[in-house]
Short mmCIF file of C-alpha atoms in Angstrom, two decimals:
data_model
loop_
_atom_site.label_atom_id
_atom_site.label_comp_id
_atom_site.label_asym_id
_atom_site.label_seq_id
_atom_site.Cartn_x
_atom_site.Cartn_y
_atom_site.Cartn_z
CA UNK A 1 -5.51 18.83 -79.97
CA UNK A 2 -3.76 21.11 -82.42
CA UNK A 3 -0.68 22.82 -81.17
CA UNK A 4 1.38 25.84 -82.02
CA UNK A 5 4.12 26.26 -79.48
CA UNK A 6 6.38 29.23 -78.99
CA UNK A 7 9.61 28.55 -77.18
CA UNK A 8 9.37 31.34 -74.60
CA UNK A 9 6.54 33.20 -72.87
CA UNK A 10 8.77 36.05 -71.71
CA UNK A 11 12.12 37.33 -72.91
CA UNK A 12 14.25 40.26 -71.82
CA UNK A 13 17.10 41.25 -74.12
CA UNK A 14 19.52 44.12 -74.37
CA UNK A 15 19.63 46.63 -77.18
CA UNK A 16 21.81 45.38 -80.00
CA UNK A 17 21.50 41.69 -79.14
CA UNK A 18 20.50 39.13 -81.77
CA UNK A 19 17.25 37.53 -80.72
CA UNK A 20 15.69 34.28 -81.88
CA UNK A 21 12.00 33.51 -81.39
CA UNK A 22 11.07 29.93 -82.17
CA UNK A 23 7.72 28.48 -83.19
CA UNK A 24 6.75 24.86 -83.79
CA UNK A 25 3.48 23.43 -85.07
CA UNK A 26 2.39 19.81 -85.13
CA UNK A 27 -0.43 20.03 -87.67
CA UNK A 28 1.64 19.61 -90.85
CA UNK A 29 0.49 23.07 -91.98
CA UNK A 30 2.08 24.63 -95.04
CA UNK A 31 1.65 28.22 -93.91
CA UNK A 32 3.24 29.88 -90.92
CA UNK A 33 3.14 33.48 -89.78
CA UNK A 34 4.76 35.91 -87.39
CA UNK A 35 2.83 38.89 -86.04
CA UNK A 36 3.47 41.52 -83.46
CA UNK A 37 0.58 42.64 -81.29
CA UNK A 38 0.54 46.16 -79.90
CA UNK A 39 -2.30 47.98 -78.13
CA UNK A 40 -4.32 50.03 -80.55
CA UNK A 41 -2.47 48.61 -83.55
CA UNK A 42 -3.86 45.09 -83.56
CA UNK A 43 -1.91 42.27 -85.16
CA UNK A 44 0.58 43.35 -87.78
CA UNK A 45 2.09 40.77 -90.09
CA UNK A 46 5.87 40.67 -90.06
CA UNK A 47 6.64 37.69 -92.29
CA UNK A 48 4.92 34.59 -93.52
CA UNK A 49 6.01 31.36 -95.14
CA UNK A 50 4.00 29.07 -97.39
CA UNK A 51 6.57 26.30 -97.71
CA UNK A 52 9.94 25.18 -96.44
CA UNK A 53 12.66 27.72 -97.24
CA UNK A 54 10.04 30.09 -98.67
CA UNK A 55 9.31 33.43 -97.04
CA UNK A 56 7.37 36.55 -97.87
CA UNK A 57 7.47 39.97 -96.27
CA UNK A 58 4.41 41.15 -94.47
CA UNK A 59 3.55 44.72 -93.63
CA UNK A 60 6.36 45.46 -91.16
CA UNK A 61 9.43 43.34 -92.02
CA UNK A 62 12.06 46.00 -91.27
CA UNK A 63 14.46 44.90 -88.55
CA UNK A 64 13.36 41.26 -88.75
CA UNK A 65 14.25 38.15 -90.69
CA UNK A 66 12.88 34.62 -90.65
CA UNK A 67 14.00 31.09 -91.24
CA UNK A 68 12.05 28.00 -92.22
CA UNK A 69 14.34 25.03 -92.64
CA UNK A 70 11.72 22.46 -91.63
CA UNK A 71 8.00 22.44 -92.25
CA UNK A 72 7.09 22.44 -88.58
CA UNK A 73 9.42 25.22 -87.44
CA UNK A 74 9.41 28.94 -88.20
CA UNK A 75 11.91 31.23 -86.53
CA UNK A 76 11.80 34.98 -86.19
CA UNK A 77 15.15 36.74 -85.89
CA UNK A 78 15.82 40.23 -84.64
CA UNK A 79 19.26 40.97 -86.05
CA UNK A 80 19.96 43.82 -83.62
CA UNK A 81 17.21 44.31 -81.09
CA UNK A 82 15.98 47.82 -80.44
CA UNK A 83 13.64 49.21 -77.81
CA UNK A 84 10.89 49.82 -80.38
CA UNK A 85 10.75 46.07 -80.93
CA UNK A 86 9.43 45.57 -77.42
CA UNK A 87 6.13 43.87 -78.07
CA UNK A 88 4.06 40.71 -77.94
CA UNK A 89 4.99 38.35 -80.77
CA UNK A 90 2.49 35.81 -82.03
CA UNK A 91 3.16 32.83 -84.25
CA UNK A 92 0.39 31.14 -86.24
CA UNK A 93 -0.03 28.35 -88.75
CA UNK A 94 -2.67 27.41 -91.27
CA UNK A 95 -3.41 25.19 -94.19
CA UNK A 96 -5.63 25.76 -97.19
CA UNK A 97 -9.25 25.92 -96.01
CA UNK A 98 -8.34 26.12 -92.34
CA UNK A 99 -8.29 29.00 -89.97
CA UNK A 100 -5.05 30.27 -88.47
CA UNK A 101 -4.03 28.61 -85.20
CA UNK A 102 -2.04 30.67 -82.76
CA UNK A 103 0.68 30.11 -80.24
CA UNK A 104 0.51 31.51 -76.73
CA UNK A 105 2.71 34.47 -77.59
CA UNK A 106 6.16 35.69 -76.53
CA UNK A 107 6.38 38.97 -74.68
CA UNK A 108 9.72 40.48 -75.61
CA UNK A 109 11.19 43.40 -73.70
CA UNK A 110 14.27 45.11 -75.10
CA UNK A 111 16.13 47.22 -72.55
CA UNK B 1 -2.63 48.87 -97.18
CA UNK B 2 -5.55 48.77 -94.80
CA UNK B 3 -7.41 45.56 -95.53
CA UNK B 4 -9.49 45.17 -92.39
CA UNK B 5 -11.00 48.08 -90.50
CA UNK B 6 -12.50 47.92 -87.04
CA UNK B 7 -13.64 51.44 -86.25
CA UNK B 8 -14.21 50.94 -82.52
CA UNK B 9 -11.22 50.41 -80.25
CA UNK B 10 -13.39 50.19 -77.15
CA UNK B 11 -17.00 49.16 -76.73
CA UNK B 12 -18.99 48.89 -73.50
CA UNK B 13 -22.47 47.44 -73.19
CA UNK B 14 -24.64 46.35 -70.30
CA UNK B 15 -25.31 42.71 -69.62
CA UNK B 16 -28.34 41.56 -71.59
CA UNK B 17 -28.04 44.33 -74.16
CA UNK B 18 -27.38 43.64 -77.84
CA UNK B 19 -23.85 44.06 -79.08
CA UNK B 20 -22.47 44.70 -82.54
CA UNK B 21 -18.79 44.87 -83.38
CA UNK B 22 -18.13 46.40 -86.76
CA UNK B 23 -15.72 45.17 -89.40
CA UNK B 24 -15.17 46.40 -92.94
CA UNK B 25 -12.68 45.01 -95.38
CA UNK B 26 -11.05 45.74 -98.71
CA UNK B 27 -9.59 42.98 -100.81
CA UNK B 28 -9.53 42.16 -104.49
CA UNK B 29 -10.97 38.75 -105.13
CA UNK B 30 -12.99 36.66 -102.73
CA UNK B 31 -11.54 36.63 -99.25
CA UNK B 32 -12.57 34.47 -96.39
CA UNK B 33 -13.61 36.36 -93.27
CA UNK B 34 -13.09 35.41 -89.63
CA UNK B 35 -13.68 36.67 -86.14
CA UNK B 36 -11.09 35.84 -83.50
CA UNK B 37 -11.37 36.38 -79.76
CA UNK B 38 -8.73 36.77 -77.09
CA UNK B 39 -9.81 36.38 -73.49
CA UNK B 40 -7.61 37.70 -70.72
CA UNK B 41 -4.33 35.77 -70.51
CA UNK B 42 -5.37 33.30 -73.22
CA UNK B 43 -4.20 32.76 -76.74
CA UNK B 44 -6.03 34.11 -79.74
CA UNK B 45 -8.69 31.67 -80.88
CA UNK B 46 -11.21 31.42 -83.66
CA UNK B 47 -14.73 32.53 -82.82
CA UNK B 48 -16.34 31.98 -86.20
CA UNK B 49 -15.72 32.03 -89.93
CA UNK B 50 -18.18 33.12 -92.56
CA UNK B 51 -18.19 29.95 -94.64
CA UNK B 52 -19.31 27.80 -91.74
CA UNK B 53 -22.36 29.96 -91.01
CA UNK B 54 -22.35 28.69 -87.44
CA UNK B 55 -23.42 30.55 -84.35
CA UNK B 56 -20.74 30.30 -81.70
CA UNK B 57 -21.49 31.33 -78.10
CA UNK B 58 -24.53 33.15 -79.44
CA UNK B 59 -22.49 35.26 -81.87
CA UNK B 60 -23.29 35.52 -85.56
CA UNK B 61 -21.74 37.42 -88.43
CA UNK B 62 -23.06 37.95 -91.92
CA UNK B 63 -20.84 38.70 -94.84
CA UNK B 64 -22.21 41.64 -96.86
CA UNK B 65 -20.22 41.76 -100.07
CA UNK B 66 -21.97 44.91 -101.27
CA UNK B 67 -20.95 46.86 -98.19
CA UNK B 68 -17.75 44.81 -97.72
CA UNK B 69 -18.69 44.29 -94.10
CA UNK B 70 -18.63 41.38 -91.67
CA UNK B 71 -20.12 42.72 -88.46
CA UNK B 72 -20.28 40.52 -85.36
CA UNK B 73 -23.54 40.46 -83.44
CA UNK B 74 -25.01 38.98 -80.30
CA UNK B 75 -28.55 39.70 -79.11
CA UNK B 76 -27.85 39.48 -75.37
CA UNK B 77 -24.36 40.21 -74.10
CA UNK B 78 -22.95 38.20 -71.18
CA UNK B 79 -20.18 39.16 -68.77
CA UNK B 80 -18.01 36.34 -70.08
CA UNK B 81 -18.07 37.98 -73.52
CA UNK B 82 -15.70 40.66 -72.25
CA UNK B 83 -12.60 40.19 -74.39
CA UNK B 84 -10.62 41.53 -77.32
CA UNK B 85 -12.16 40.78 -80.71
CA UNK B 86 -10.32 40.80 -84.01
CA UNK B 87 -11.75 40.64 -87.48
CA UNK B 88 -9.52 38.93 -90.04
CA UNK B 89 -9.44 37.98 -93.67
CA UNK B 90 -7.45 35.49 -95.68
CA UNK B 91 -6.86 34.99 -99.35
CA UNK B 92 -8.12 31.96 -101.20
CA UNK B 93 -5.04 29.86 -100.52
CA UNK B 94 -5.09 30.57 -96.83
CA UNK B 95 -1.49 31.70 -96.94
CA UNK B 96 -2.17 35.30 -95.97
CA UNK B 97 -4.04 36.35 -92.86
CA UNK B 98 -4.64 40.02 -92.16
CA UNK B 99 -6.15 41.35 -88.96
CA UNK B 100 -7.88 44.51 -87.89
CA UNK B 101 -6.81 46.65 -84.96
CA UNK B 102 -9.24 44.93 -82.62
CA UNK B 103 -12.17 46.00 -80.45
CA UNK B 104 -12.05 45.61 -76.70
CA UNK B 105 -15.52 44.67 -75.50
CA UNK B 106 -16.54 45.20 -71.90
CA UNK B 107 -19.85 43.87 -70.67
CA UNK B 108 -20.99 45.77 -67.61
CA UNK B 109 -22.85 43.71 -65.00
#
């Protein structure tokens, strides 16, 4: 059974904190993605990575950074969390000719 | 850039009625098209992809390159079809996935 696992289901952080969201996949996929999911806005791509140490900006990268030091792990970093980053964050992975497989999501609340 | 458009945020149909969820896309080249579904409290999962041409849970979708559409259809809606549906496209290398804004389908008993 394929697996994309996000480290936390729920997180509550304070404004200004540095926040790390972790994602691990066990399918040896080259591609990994971070999205945020907001009602009425769908899934918006924040960053993606097609190889270790490679990253590309998506549609809404401002306020975020990512790290991919190992093939199986893709981290999303909020350098200084703000209330408008309260959202559901989804990680996904894929390989050429496969669909994207999703994690269970992390609901982040910034207070 | 808007790559995937789902014009309906909400859609309600009665059980047994036909359902169609609309999706239009814009992309240079030949994208691959997908429909994903998210049931309440579950993770996003693939419903179908256009290259497989399979019918999953009674749903079908035909890629119309002329109209750049990939509408999802089911002839007889069931209550368990109530969910959030997302249309998505990826580039040829599978390293970019873009999603629409989603359509929340409610099937009324």
